[in-house]
PDB file of C-alpha atoms in Angstrom:
ATOM      1  CA  UNK A   1     -21.922 -25.893 -50.090  1.00 40.00           C
ATOM      2  CA  UNK A   2     -20.830 -23.622 -47.221  1.00 42.00           C
ATOM      3  CA  UNK A   3     -21.650 -19.954 -47.648  1.00 40.00           C
ATOM      4  CA  UNK A   4     -19.259 -17.440 -46.032  1.00 47.00           C
ATOM      5  CA  UNK A   5     -20.709 -15.222 -43.335  1.00 43.00           C
ATOM      6  CA  UNK A   6     -20.527 -11.525 -44.177  1.00 43.00           C
ATOM      7  CA  UNK A   7     -21.301  -8.562 -41.926  1.00 42.00           C
ATOM      8  CA  UNK A   8     -24.644  -8.016 -43.650  1.00 49.00           C
ATOM      9  CA  UNK A   9     -25.726 -11.398 -42.303  1.00 57.00           C
ATOM     10  CA  UNK A  10     -25.024 -10.459 -38.680  1.00 65.00           C
ATOM     11  CA  UNK A  11     -27.386  -8.294 -36.632  1.00 74.00           C
ATOM     12  CA  UNK A  12     -25.462  -7.369 -33.493  1.00 76.00           C
ATOM     13  CA  UNK A  13     -28.650  -5.935 -31.987  1.00 82.00           C
ATOM     14  CA  UNK A  14     -29.725  -9.537 -31.480  1.00 88.00           C
ATOM     15  CA  UNK A  15     -26.855  -9.983 -29.022  1.00 88.00           C
ATOM     16  CA  UNK A  16     -28.033  -6.985 -26.998  1.00 88.00           C
ATOM     17  CA  UNK A  17     -31.572  -8.361 -26.970  1.00 89.00           C
ATOM     18  CA  UNK A  18     -30.359 -11.842 -26.017  1.00 91.00           C
ATOM     19  CA  UNK A  19     -28.304 -10.379 -23.172  1.00 89.00           C
ATOM     20  CA  UNK A  20     -31.386  -8.597 -21.824  1.00 88.00           C
ATOM     21  CA  UNK A  21     -33.609 -11.672 -22.192  1.00 90.00           C
ATOM     22  CA  UNK A  22     -31.147 -13.955 -20.407  1.00 89.00           C
ATOM     23  CA  UNK A  23     -30.603 -11.403 -17.627  1.00 87.00           C
ATOM     24  CA  UNK A  24     -34.298 -10.693 -17.037  1.00 86.00           C
ATOM     25  CA  UNK A  25     -35.817 -14.094 -17.867  1.00 87.00           C
ATOM     26  CA  UNK A  26     -38.880 -12.216 -19.065  1.00 88.00           C
ATOM     27  CA  UNK A  27     -39.943 -10.798 -22.424  1.00 90.00           C
ATOM     28  CA  UNK A  28     -41.777  -7.934 -20.708  1.00 89.00           C
ATOM     29  CA  UNK A  29     -38.879  -6.955 -18.421  1.00 86.00           C
ATOM     30  CA  UNK A  30     -36.329  -7.266 -21.229  1.00 87.00           C
ATOM     31  CA  UNK A  31     -38.526  -4.985 -23.347  1.00 87.00           C
ATOM     32  CA  UNK A  32     -38.586  -2.384 -20.547  1.00 85.00           C
ATOM     33  CA  UNK A  33     -34.803  -2.623 -20.191  1.00 81.00           C
ATOM     34  CA  UNK A  34     -34.265  -1.897 -23.897  1.00 82.00           C
ATOM     35  CA  UNK A  35     -37.120   0.570 -24.303  1.00 81.00           C
ATOM     36  CA  UNK A  36     -39.085  -1.686 -26.652  1.00 83.00           C
ATOM     37  CA  UNK A  37     -42.672  -2.865 -26.722  1.00 88.00           C
ATOM     38  CA  UNK A  38     -43.360  -6.430 -25.487  1.00 88.00           C
ATOM     39  CA  UNK A  39     -44.541  -7.392 -28.983  1.00 90.00           C
ATOM     40  CA  UNK A  40     -41.300  -6.140 -30.547  1.00 89.00           C
ATOM     41  CA  UNK A  41     -39.266  -8.076 -28.001  1.00 89.00           C
ATOM     42  CA  UNK A  42     -41.368 -11.171 -28.641  1.00 91.00           C
ATOM     43  CA  UNK A  43     -40.603 -10.920 -32.349  1.00 92.00           C
ATOM     44  CA  UNK A  44     -36.916 -10.514 -31.535  1.00 91.00           C
ATOM     45  CA  UNK A  45     -37.019 -13.667 -29.407  1.00 92.00           C
ATOM     46  CA  UNK A  46     -38.529 -15.501 -32.375  1.00 92.00           C
ATOM     47  CA  UNK A  47     -35.650 -14.298 -34.555  1.00 91.00           C
ATOM     48  CA  UNK A  48     -33.141 -15.434 -31.952  1.00 92.00           C
ATOM     49  CA  UNK A  49     -34.744 -18.863 -31.840  1.00 92.00           C
ATOM     50  CA  UNK A  50     -34.520 -19.108 -35.610  1.00 90.00           C
ATOM     51  CA  UNK A  51     -30.870 -17.994 -35.695  1.00 88.00           C
ATOM     52  CA  UNK A  52     -29.703 -20.263 -32.865  1.00 89.00           C
ATOM     53  CA  UNK A  53     -31.958 -23.216 -33.565  1.00 91.00           C
ATOM     54  CA  UNK A  54     -32.842 -23.358 -29.854  1.00 92.00           C
ATOM     55  CA  UNK A  55     -35.975 -22.204 -27.962  1.00 92.00           C
ATOM     56  CA  UNK A  56     -33.714 -20.314 -25.502  1.00 91.00           C
ATOM     57  CA  UNK A  57     -36.516 -19.502 -23.038  1.00 91.00           C
ATOM     58  CA  UNK A  58     -39.289 -22.001 -22.304  1.00 91.00           C
ATOM     59  CA  UNK A  59     -42.430 -21.773 -20.227  1.00 87.00           C
ATOM     60  CA  UNK A  60     -42.042 -22.900 -16.595  1.00 81.00           C
ATOM     61  CA  UNK A  61     -45.348 -22.290 -14.828  1.00 77.00           C
ATOM     62  CA  UNK A  62     -46.051 -18.573 -15.059  1.00 77.00           C
ATOM     63  CA  UNK A  63     -42.464 -17.642 -15.858  1.00 80.00           C
ATOM     64  CA  UNK A  64     -39.801 -18.444 -18.438  1.00 87.00           C
ATOM     65  CA  UNK A  65     -36.756 -20.605 -17.812  1.00 89.00           C
ATOM     66  CA  UNK A  66     -33.558 -20.698 -19.913  1.00 89.00           C
ATOM     67  CA  UNK A  67     -32.634 -23.855 -21.785  1.00 91.00           C
ATOM     68  CA  UNK A  68     -29.250 -25.456 -21.156  1.00 92.00           C
ATOM     69  CA  UNK A  69     -27.981 -23.886 -24.358  1.00 92.00           C
ATOM     70  CA  UNK A  70     -29.162 -20.456 -23.177  1.00 90.00           C
ATOM     71  CA  UNK A  71     -27.464 -20.959 -19.801  1.00 89.00           C
ATOM     72  CA  UNK A  72     -24.210 -21.673 -21.610  1.00 90.00           C
ATOM     73  CA  UNK A  73     -24.626 -18.489 -23.668  1.00 89.00           C
ATOM     74  CA  UNK A  74     -25.374 -16.165 -20.719  1.00 87.00           C
ATOM     75  CA  UNK A  75     -21.816 -15.203 -19.676  1.00 86.00           C
ATOM     76  CA  UNK A  76     -20.170 -14.984 -23.121  1.00 87.00           C
ATOM     77  CA  UNK A  77     -23.082 -12.979 -24.552  1.00 88.00           C
ATOM     78  CA  UNK A  78     -22.944 -10.541 -21.623  1.00 86.00           C
ATOM     79  CA  UNK A  79     -19.173 -10.156 -22.004  1.00 84.00           C
ATOM     80  CA  UNK A  80     -19.448  -9.494 -25.742  1.00 85.00           C
ATOM     81  CA  UNK A  81     -22.162  -6.860 -25.325  1.00 84.00           C
ATOM     82  CA  UNK A  82     -20.210  -5.105 -22.566  1.00 79.00           C
ATOM     83  CA  UNK A  83     -17.066  -5.064 -24.713  1.00 79.00           C
ATOM     84  CA  UNK A  84     -19.034  -3.773 -27.714  1.00 78.00           C
ATOM     85  CA  UNK A  85     -20.491  -0.916 -25.664  1.00 73.00           C
ATOM     86  CA  UNK A  86     -17.020   0.001 -24.390  1.00 69.00           C
ATOM     87  CA  UNK A  87     -15.551  -0.008 -27.917  1.00 71.00           C
ATOM     88  CA  UNK A  88     -18.330   2.027 -29.504  1.00 69.00           C
ATOM     89  CA  UNK A  89     -18.798   4.556 -26.696  1.00 63.00           C
ATOM     90  CA  UNK A  90     -17.616   8.066 -27.637  1.00 56.00           C
ATOM     91  CA  UNK A  91     -14.255   9.306 -26.444  1.00 54.00           C
ATOM     92  CA  UNK A  92     -14.109  11.424 -23.296  1.00 52.00           C
ATOM     93  CA  UNK A  93     -13.820  14.681 -25.221  1.00 51.00           C
ATOM     94  CA  UNK A  94     -17.059  13.894 -27.035  1.00 62.00           C
ATOM     95  CA  UNK A  95     -19.186  13.201 -23.956  1.00 79.00           C
ATOM     96  CA  UNK A  96     -21.364  16.050 -22.779  1.00 85.00           C
ATOM     97  CA  UNK A  97     -22.461  15.239 -19.234  1.00 89.00           C
ATOM     98  CA  UNK A  98     -25.217  17.842 -19.507  1.00 91.00           C
ATOM     99  CA  UNK A  99     -26.916  15.762 -22.212  1.00 91.00           C
ATOM    100  CA  UNK A 100     -25.780  12.229 -21.303  1.00 90.00           C
ATOM    101  CA  UNK A 101     -28.666   9.835 -20.683  1.00 90.00           C
ATOM    102  CA  UNK A 102     -27.639   6.716 -18.795  1.00 92.00           C
ATOM    103  CA  UNK A 103     -28.188   4.892 -15.520  1.00 93.00           C
ATOM    104  CA  UNK A 104     -25.469   4.371 -12.934  1.00 95.00           C
ATOM    105  CA  UNK A 105     -25.997   1.563 -10.424  1.00 94.00           C
ATOM    106  CA  UNK A 106     -24.061   1.736  -7.158  1.00 94.00           C
ATOM    107  CA  UNK A 107     -23.901  -0.861  -4.395  1.00 94.00           C
ATOM    108  CA  UNK A 108     -23.553   0.904  -1.051  1.00 93.00           C
ATOM    109  CA  UNK A 109     -24.034   0.417   2.662  1.00 87.00           C
ATOM    110  CA  UNK A 110     -26.966   1.709   4.668  1.00 85.00           C
ATOM    111  CA  UNK A 111     -24.599   4.221   6.297  1.00 84.00           C
ATOM    112  CA  UNK A 112     -23.574   5.618   2.907  1.00 88.00           C
ATOM    113  CA  UNK A 113     -27.234   6.040   1.963  1.00 88.00           C
ATOM    114  CA  UNK A 114     -27.899   7.835   5.224  1.00 85.00           C
ATOM    115  CA  UNK A 115     -24.971  10.247   5.205  1.00 85.00           C
ATOM    116  CA  UNK A 116     -23.634  10.641   1.656  1.00 90.00           C
ATOM    117  CA  UNK A 117     -26.355   9.711  -0.844  1.00 92.00           C
ATOM    118  CA  UNK A 118     -28.039  13.126  -0.724  1.00 93.00           C
ATOM    119  CA  UNK A 119     -24.927  15.242  -1.459  1.00 94.00           C
ATOM    120  CA  UNK A 120     -23.835  12.756  -4.130  1.00 95.00           C
ATOM    121  CA  UNK A 121     -27.217  12.843  -5.882  1.00 96.00           C
ATOM    122  CA  UNK A 122     -27.192  16.651  -5.734  1.00 96.00           C
ATOM    123  CA  UNK A 123     -23.697  16.879  -7.251  1.00 96.00           C
ATOM    124  CA  UNK A 124     -24.454  14.318  -9.965  1.00 96.00           C
ATOM    125  CA  UNK A 125     -27.774  15.778 -11.048  1.00 95.00           C
ATOM    126  CA  UNK A 126     -26.350  19.314 -11.110  1.00 95.00           C
ATOM    127  CA  UNK A 127     -23.670  18.218 -13.584  1.00 94.00           C
ATOM    128  CA  UNK A 128     -25.671  15.555 -15.446  1.00 95.00           C
ATOM    129  CA  UNK A 129     -29.408  16.272 -15.149  1.00 95.00           C
ATOM    130  CA  UNK A 130     -30.449  13.369 -17.406  1.00 94.00           C
ATOM    131  CA  UNK A 131     -28.467  10.686 -15.575  1.00 94.00           C
ATOM    132  CA  UNK A 132     -30.453   8.201 -13.492  1.00 94.00           C
ATOM    133  CA  UNK A 133     -29.018   6.804 -10.248  1.00 95.00           C
ATOM    134  CA  UNK A 134     -29.808   3.433  -8.721  1.00 94.00           C
ATOM    135  CA  UNK A 135     -28.563   2.660  -5.202  1.00 95.00           C
ATOM    136  CA  UNK A 136     -28.509  -1.012  -4.207  1.00 92.00           C
ATOM    137  CA  UNK A 137     -27.846  -2.091  -0.625  1.00 88.00           C
ATOM    138  CA  UNK A 138     -24.904  -4.473  -0.240  1.00 82.00           C
ATOM    139  CA  UNK A 139     -25.812  -7.556   1.820  1.00 75.00           C
ATOM    140  CA  UNK A 140     -22.228  -8.845   1.646  1.00 74.00           C
ATOM    141  CA  UNK A 141     -18.760  -8.092   0.278  1.00 74.00           C
ATOM    142  CA  UNK A 142     -18.843 -10.647  -2.527  1.00 79.00           C
ATOM    143  CA  UNK A 143     -17.566  -9.323  -5.898  1.00 81.00           C
ATOM    144  CA  UNK A 144     -20.145 -11.084  -8.078  1.00 81.00           C
ATOM    145  CA  UNK A 145     -22.284  -7.964  -8.676  1.00 84.00           C
ATOM    146  CA  UNK A 146     -19.323  -6.149 -10.234  1.00 87.00           C
ATOM    147  CA  UNK A 147     -18.101  -9.175 -12.142  1.00 84.00           C
ATOM    148  CA  UNK A 148     -21.516  -9.801 -13.650  1.00 84.00           C
ATOM    149  CA  UNK A 149     -22.119  -6.144 -14.510  1.00 86.00           C
ATOM    150  CA  UNK A 150     -25.097  -5.855 -12.185  1.00 88.00           C
ATOM    151  CA  UNK A 151     -23.675  -2.656 -10.684  1.00 92.00           C
ATOM    152  CA  UNK A 152     -21.271  -0.040 -12.022  1.00 94.00           C
ATOM    153  CA  UNK A 153     -19.583   0.900  -8.782  1.00 95.00           C
ATOM    154  CA  UNK A 154     -19.349  -0.429  -5.248  1.00 94.00           C
ATOM    155  CA  UNK A 155     -18.490   1.769  -2.293  1.00 94.00           C
ATOM    156  CA  UNK A 156     -17.204   0.242   0.911  1.00 89.00           C
ATOM    157  CA  UNK A 157     -14.500  -1.878   2.494  1.00 86.00           C
ATOM    158  CA  UNK A 158     -12.773  -4.488   0.365  1.00 79.00           C
ATOM    159  CA  UNK A 159     -13.978  -7.958   1.256  1.00 71.00           C
ATOM    160  CA  UNK A 160     -13.448 -11.210  -0.622  1.00 66.00           C
ATOM    161  CA  UNK A 161     -10.134 -11.043  -2.560  1.00 67.00           C
ATOM    162  CA  UNK A 162     -10.770 -10.214  -6.217  1.00 72.00           C
ATOM    163  CA  UNK A 163      -7.424  -9.210  -7.746  1.00 79.00           C
ATOM    164  CA  UNK A 164      -8.902  -8.102 -11.066  1.00 83.00           C
ATOM    165  CA  UNK A 165     -11.070  -5.382  -9.495  1.00 88.00           C
ATOM    166  CA  UNK A 166      -9.877  -1.769  -9.492  1.00 90.00           C
ATOM    167  CA  UNK A 167     -10.054   0.397  -6.370  1.00 92.00           C
ATOM    168  CA  UNK A 168      -9.726   4.045  -5.385  1.00 93.00           C
ATOM    169  CA  UNK A 169      -9.401   5.086  -1.754  1.00 93.00           C
ATOM    170  CA  UNK A 170     -12.180   7.491  -0.795  1.00 92.00           C
ATOM    171  CA  UNK A 171     -11.585   8.041   2.906  1.00 90.00           C
ATOM    172  CA  UNK A 172      -9.778   6.675   5.936  1.00 90.00           C
ATOM    173  CA  UNK A 173     -12.165   6.081   8.799  1.00 90.00           C
ATOM    174  CA  UNK A 174     -12.026   4.759  12.342  1.00 90.00           C
ATOM    175  CA  UNK A 175     -14.432   3.515  14.960  1.00 93.00           C
ATOM    176  CA  UNK A 176     -15.584   5.887  17.691  1.00 93.00           C
ATOM    177  CA  UNK A 177     -18.006   5.448  20.557  1.00 95.00           C
ATOM    178  CA  UNK A 178     -21.409   7.144  20.714  1.00 94.00           C
ATOM    179  CA  UNK A 179     -23.947   7.509  23.504  1.00 94.00           C
ATOM    180  CA  UNK A 180     -26.785   9.844  24.396  1.00 93.00           C
ATOM    181  CA  UNK A 181     -25.563  13.115  25.837  1.00 89.00           C
ATOM    182  CA  UNK A 182     -26.805  12.357  29.355  1.00 91.00           C
ATOM    183  CA  UNK A 183     -25.292   8.865  29.464  1.00 94.00           C
ATOM    184  CA  UNK A 184     -23.399   8.224  32.749  1.00 93.00           C
ATOM    185  CA  UNK A 185     -20.345   7.168  30.724  1.00 94.00           C
ATOM    186  CA  UNK A 186     -19.977  10.728  29.413  1.00 91.00           C
ATOM    187  CA  UNK A 187     -20.455  12.564  32.695  1.00 85.00           C
ATOM    188  CA  UNK A 188     -17.668  13.274  35.131  1.00 77.00           C
ATOM    189  CA  UNK A 189     -14.922  10.669  34.930  1.00 84.00           C
ATOM    190  CA  UNK A 190     -12.800   9.871  31.900  1.00 91.00           C
ATOM    191  CA  UNK A 191     -13.973   7.116  29.584  1.00 94.00           C
ATOM    192  CA  UNK A 192     -11.765   4.212  30.563  1.00 95.00           C
ATOM    193  CA  UNK A 193     -11.738   0.816  28.913  1.00 96.00           C
ATOM    194  CA  UNK A 194     -13.206  -0.707  32.085  1.00 96.00           C
ATOM    195  CA  UNK A 195     -16.082   1.777  32.249  1.00 95.00           C
ATOM    196  CA  UNK A 196     -16.732   1.323  28.543  1.00 96.00           C
ATOM    197  CA  UNK A 197     -16.838  -2.466  28.767  1.00 96.00           C
ATOM    198  CA  UNK A 198     -19.211  -2.287  31.734  1.00 96.00           C
ATOM    199  CA  UNK A 199     -21.906  -0.554  29.641  1.00 96.00           C
ATOM    200  CA  UNK A 200     -24.697  -2.250  27.729  1.00 96.00           C
ATOM    201  CA  UNK A 201     -24.044  -2.155  23.982  1.00 96.00           C
ATOM    202  CA  UNK A 202     -25.853  -2.111  20.646  1.00 95.00           C
ATOM    203  CA  UNK A 203     -23.837  -3.537  17.748  1.00 94.00           C
ATOM    204  CA  UNK A 204     -24.196  -2.981  14.009  1.00 90.00           C
ATOM    205  CA  UNK A 205     -23.594  -6.193  12.079  1.00 85.00           C
ATOM    206  CA  UNK A 206     -24.668  -6.933   8.510  1.00 74.00           C
ATOM    207  CA  UNK A 207     -24.602 -10.684   9.225  1.00 69.00           C
ATOM    208  CA  UNK A 208     -26.216 -10.486  12.659  1.00 57.00           C
ATOM    209  CA  UNK A 209     -22.990 -11.458  14.421  1.00 61.00           C
ATOM    210  CA  UNK A 210     -22.325 -10.381  17.981  1.00 57.00           C
ATOM    211  CA  UNK A 211     -18.530 -10.136  17.806  1.00 62.00           C
ATOM    212  CA  UNK A 212     -16.604  -7.400  15.971  1.00 77.00           C
ATOM    213  CA  UNK A 213     -13.305  -5.488  16.089  1.00 87.00           C
ATOM    214  CA  UNK A 214     -14.238  -3.891  19.420  1.00 92.00           C
ATOM    215  CA  UNK A 215     -14.608  -7.288  21.059  1.00 91.00           C
ATOM    216  CA  UNK A 216     -11.218  -8.395  19.767  1.00 91.00           C
ATOM    217  CA  UNK A 217      -9.648  -5.255  21.258  1.00 92.00           C
ATOM    218  CA  UNK A 218     -11.384  -5.829  24.598  1.00 94.00           C
ATOM    219  CA  UNK A 219     -10.359  -9.482  24.654  1.00 93.00           C
ATOM    220  CA  UNK A 220      -6.701  -8.415  24.484  1.00 93.00           C
ATOM    221  CA  UNK A 221      -7.311  -6.546  27.745  1.00 94.00           C
ATOM    222  CA  UNK A 222      -9.127  -9.523  29.298  1.00 95.00           C
ATOM    223  CA  UNK A 223     -12.424  -7.673  29.187  1.00 95.00           C
ATOM    224  CA  UNK A 224     -15.804  -8.493  27.690  1.00 94.00           C
ATOM    225  CA  UNK A 225     -18.787  -6.247  27.048  1.00 94.00           C
ATOM    226  CA  UNK A 226     -22.478  -7.049  27.289  1.00 94.00           C
ATOM    227  CA  UNK A 227     -24.106  -6.841  23.845  1.00 94.00           C
ATOM    228  CA  UNK A 228     -27.853  -6.391  24.265  1.00 94.00           C
ATOM    229  CA  UNK A 229     -28.946  -5.582  20.711  1.00 94.00           C
ATOM    230  CA  UNK A 230     -27.663  -6.389  17.195  1.00 93.00           C
ATOM    231  CA  UNK A 231     -28.928  -4.330  14.222  1.00 92.00           C
ATOM    232  CA  UNK A 232     -28.112  -4.461  10.492  1.00 87.00           C
ATOM    233  CA  UNK A 233     -26.495  -1.038  10.066  1.00 87.00           C
ATOM    234  CA  UNK A 234     -24.778   1.867  11.811  1.00 89.00           C
ATOM    235  CA  UNK A 235     -27.707   4.301  11.367  1.00 89.00           C
ATOM    236  CA  UNK A 236     -29.887   1.771  13.245  1.00 90.00           C
ATOM    237  CA  UNK A 237     -27.326   1.610  16.046  1.00 92.00           C
ATOM    238  CA  UNK A 238     -27.263   5.407  16.260  1.00 92.00           C
ATOM    239  CA  UNK A 239     -31.042   5.615  16.529  1.00 91.00           C
ATOM    240  CA  UNK A 240     -31.109   3.061  19.344  1.00 94.00           C
ATOM    241  CA  UNK A 241     -28.232   4.757  21.185  1.00 94.00           C
ATOM    242  CA  UNK A 242     -30.129   8.050  20.985  1.00 92.00           C
ATOM    243  CA  UNK A 243     -33.236   6.625  22.653  1.00 92.00           C
ATOM    244  CA  UNK A 244     -31.681   4.236  25.208  1.00 94.00           C
ATOM    245  CA  UNK A 245     -28.675   4.050  27.488  1.00 95.00           C
ATOM    246  CA  UNK A 246     -26.935   1.595  25.185  1.00 96.00           C
ATOM    247  CA  UNK A 247     -23.497   2.489  23.811  1.00 97.00           C
ATOM    248  CA  UNK A 248     -22.512   1.915  20.173  1.00 95.00           C
ATOM    249  CA  UNK A 249     -19.314   1.946  18.118  1.00 94.00           C
ATOM    250  CA  UNK A 250     -19.678   3.496  14.656  1.00 93.00           C
ATOM    251  CA  UNK A 251     -17.335   4.955  12.009  1.00 90.00           C
ATOM    252  CA  UNK A 252     -16.377   8.551  12.761  1.00 88.00           C
ATOM    253  CA  UNK A 253     -17.757   9.492   9.337  1.00 86.00           C
ATOM    254  CA  UNK A 254     -21.260   8.862  10.723  1.00 85.00           C
ATOM    255  CA  UNK A 255     -20.852  12.016  12.810  1.00 80.00           C
ATOM    256  CA  UNK A 256     -19.959  14.224   9.855  1.00 72.00           C
ATOM    257  CA  UNK A 257     -17.075  16.671   9.498  1.00 63.00           C
ATOM    258  CA  UNK A 258     -16.792  17.486  13.201  1.00 54.00           C
ATOM    259  CA  UNK A 259     -16.419  13.876  14.332  1.00 51.00           C
ATOM    260  CA  UNK A 260     -16.309  13.416  18.086  1.00 47.00           C
ATOM    261  CA  UNK A 261     -16.128  17.197  18.595  1.00 46.00           C
ATOM    262  CA  UNK A 262     -19.546  17.789  17.081  1.00 44.00           C
ATOM    263  CA  UNK A 263     -22.555  16.760  19.215  1.00 42.00           C
ATOM    264  CA  UNK A 264     -25.470  15.663  17.069  1.00 54.00           C
ATOM    265  CA  UNK A 265     -28.059  17.670  18.950  1.00 49.00           C
ATOM    266  CA  UNK A 266     -30.873  16.611  16.639  1.00 51.00           C
ATOM    267  CA  UNK A 267     -30.237  12.983  17.539  1.00 67.00           C
ATOM    268  CA  UNK A 268     -29.319  13.682  21.146  1.00 79.00           C
ATOM    269  CA  UNK A 269     -26.078  11.725  20.913  1.00 86.00           C
ATOM    270  CA  UNK A 270     -22.396  12.546  21.303  1.00 88.00           C
ATOM    271  CA  UNK A 271     -19.277  10.860  20.077  1.00 90.00           C
ATOM    272  CA  UNK A 272     -16.208   9.983  22.139  1.00 93.00           C
ATOM    273  CA  UNK A 273     -12.828   8.411  21.442  1.00 93.00           C
ATOM    274  CA  UNK A 274     -12.648   4.728  22.231  1.00 95.00           C
ATOM    275  CA  UNK A 275     -10.164   4.002  25.047  1.00 94.00           C
ATOM    276  CA  UNK A 276      -8.382   1.385  22.919  1.00 94.00           C
ATOM    277  CA  UNK A 277      -7.185   0.942  19.354  1.00 91.00           C
ATOM    278  CA  UNK A 278      -9.158  -0.651  16.534  1.00 90.00           C
ATOM    279  CA  UNK A 279      -8.099  -1.259  12.921  1.00 89.00           C
ATOM    280  CA  UNK A 280      -8.374   1.620  10.466  1.00 89.00           C
ATOM    281  CA  UNK A 281     -11.365   1.472   8.114  1.00 89.00           C
ATOM    282  CA  UNK A 282     -10.457   2.057   4.461  1.00 90.00           C
ATOM    283  CA  UNK A 283     -13.498   3.008   2.390  1.00 91.00           C
ATOM    284  CA  UNK A 284     -12.929   2.630  -1.356  1.00 93.00           C
ATOM    285  CA  UNK A 285     -14.664   2.896  -4.695  1.00 94.00           C
ATOM    286  CA  UNK A 286     -14.483  -0.515  -6.381  1.00 93.00           C
ATOM    287  CA  UNK A 287     -15.178  -1.323 -10.026  1.00 93.00           C
ATOM    288  CA  UNK A 288     -14.555  -3.920 -12.698  1.00 91.00           C
ATOM    289  CA  UNK A 289     -11.740  -3.244 -15.210  1.00 90.00           C
ATOM    290  CA  UNK A 290     -14.223  -3.405 -18.111  1.00 88.00           C
ATOM    291  CA  UNK A 291     -15.338   0.100 -17.035  1.00 89.00           C
ATOM    292  CA  UNK A 292     -11.873   1.474 -16.313  1.00 87.00           C
ATOM    293  CA  UNK A 293     -11.451   3.426 -19.555  1.00 84.00           C
ATOM    294  CA  UNK A 294     -15.096   4.412 -19.931  1.00 88.00           C
ATOM    295  CA  UNK A 295     -15.231   8.241 -19.722  1.00 89.00           C
ATOM    296  CA  UNK A 296     -18.702   8.313 -18.171  1.00 92.00           C
ATOM    297  CA  UNK A 297     -17.619   5.820 -15.518  1.00 93.00           C
ATOM    298  CA  UNK A 298     -14.453   7.842 -14.892  1.00 92.00           C
ATOM    299  CA  UNK A 299     -16.654  10.884 -14.317  1.00 94.00           C
ATOM    300  CA  UNK A 300     -18.727   8.847 -11.853  1.00 95.00           C
ATOM    301  CA  UNK A 301     -15.632   7.793  -9.911  1.00 95.00           C
ATOM    302  CA  UNK A 302     -14.320  11.350  -9.826  1.00 94.00           C
ATOM    303  CA  UNK A 303     -17.552  12.870  -8.550  1.00 95.00           C
ATOM    304  CA  UNK A 304     -17.912  10.202  -5.848  1.00 96.00           C
ATOM    305  CA  UNK A 305     -14.353  10.933  -4.689  1.00 95.00           C
ATOM    306  CA  UNK A 306     -15.013  14.682  -4.733  1.00 94.00           C
ATOM    307  CA  UNK A 307     -18.171  14.362  -2.637  1.00 94.00           C
ATOM    308  CA  UNK A 308     -16.385  12.150  -0.093  1.00 91.00           C
ATOM    309  CA  UNK A 309     -13.486  14.628   0.184  1.00 89.00           C
ATOM    310  CA  UNK A 310     -15.903  17.504   0.709  1.00 89.00           C
ATOM    311  CA  UNK A 311     -17.821  15.617   3.401  1.00 85.00           C
ATOM    312  CA  UNK A 312     -14.712  14.346   5.197  1.00 80.00           C
ATOM    313  CA  UNK A 313     -11.754  16.625   4.355  1.00 70.00           C
TER     314      UNK A 313
END
């Protein structure tokens, strides 16, 4: 005889626990994520094993590994729990940011951390003092972190095409040159493309590559520059330019509101307009559509946009 399943037979909390266990691969870490004790999470895992008829997580040395059945459950369980949270979350008018307790994870560049993280944290904590903020450095432009719900928001330049993702333009940027204030390039004569190319250069490249938009622009003029140093991020390039006679190309936003007209005396460097054109840099907020209607996420997007407008009007 087949007995019908009624709502009393279904404990949706088990789905939340299963999502945490499959994401963390650890009873202890899943317990921390849900604010439970390890023993309570262990009992929940036992219940899940009984309900599914599968061990789900098995010992592999000192860690736990998912079974094939658990691997197959990972994505659908995560999607269901995300949808459930979105459905059951209070409407915008019912959310009080002053009392909201949640964690926002944002994937950002090293340059964003250097120049915008502080004002963003200040603005967010002033309005929502109980909100926690997690910044994660972006090693690439792949969309998997947003698709898998590992981060709530990504800030940067669109990379790999992902048509389902939502975007909001934060600022239009451009590359400028920087060098220490006593650099020969900035004394006397105008900065020509020939004089610029003849300098020694430090390049910021996340992937450690030597070529970038500047080199493509120089190649069109049958010129080539000498790249002496490659660093992971623009702040690194600025530090090296400040202490050597290397020249760097960085987004104008790295120099703050005053751009090339504002010498960064504390760093001992000065910006200058590049003597050639490079593509415009469009910095956007990027998120997955599952969070589009979420009022707390909408607040996050709005405050990020407001901080960027204030920093770069």
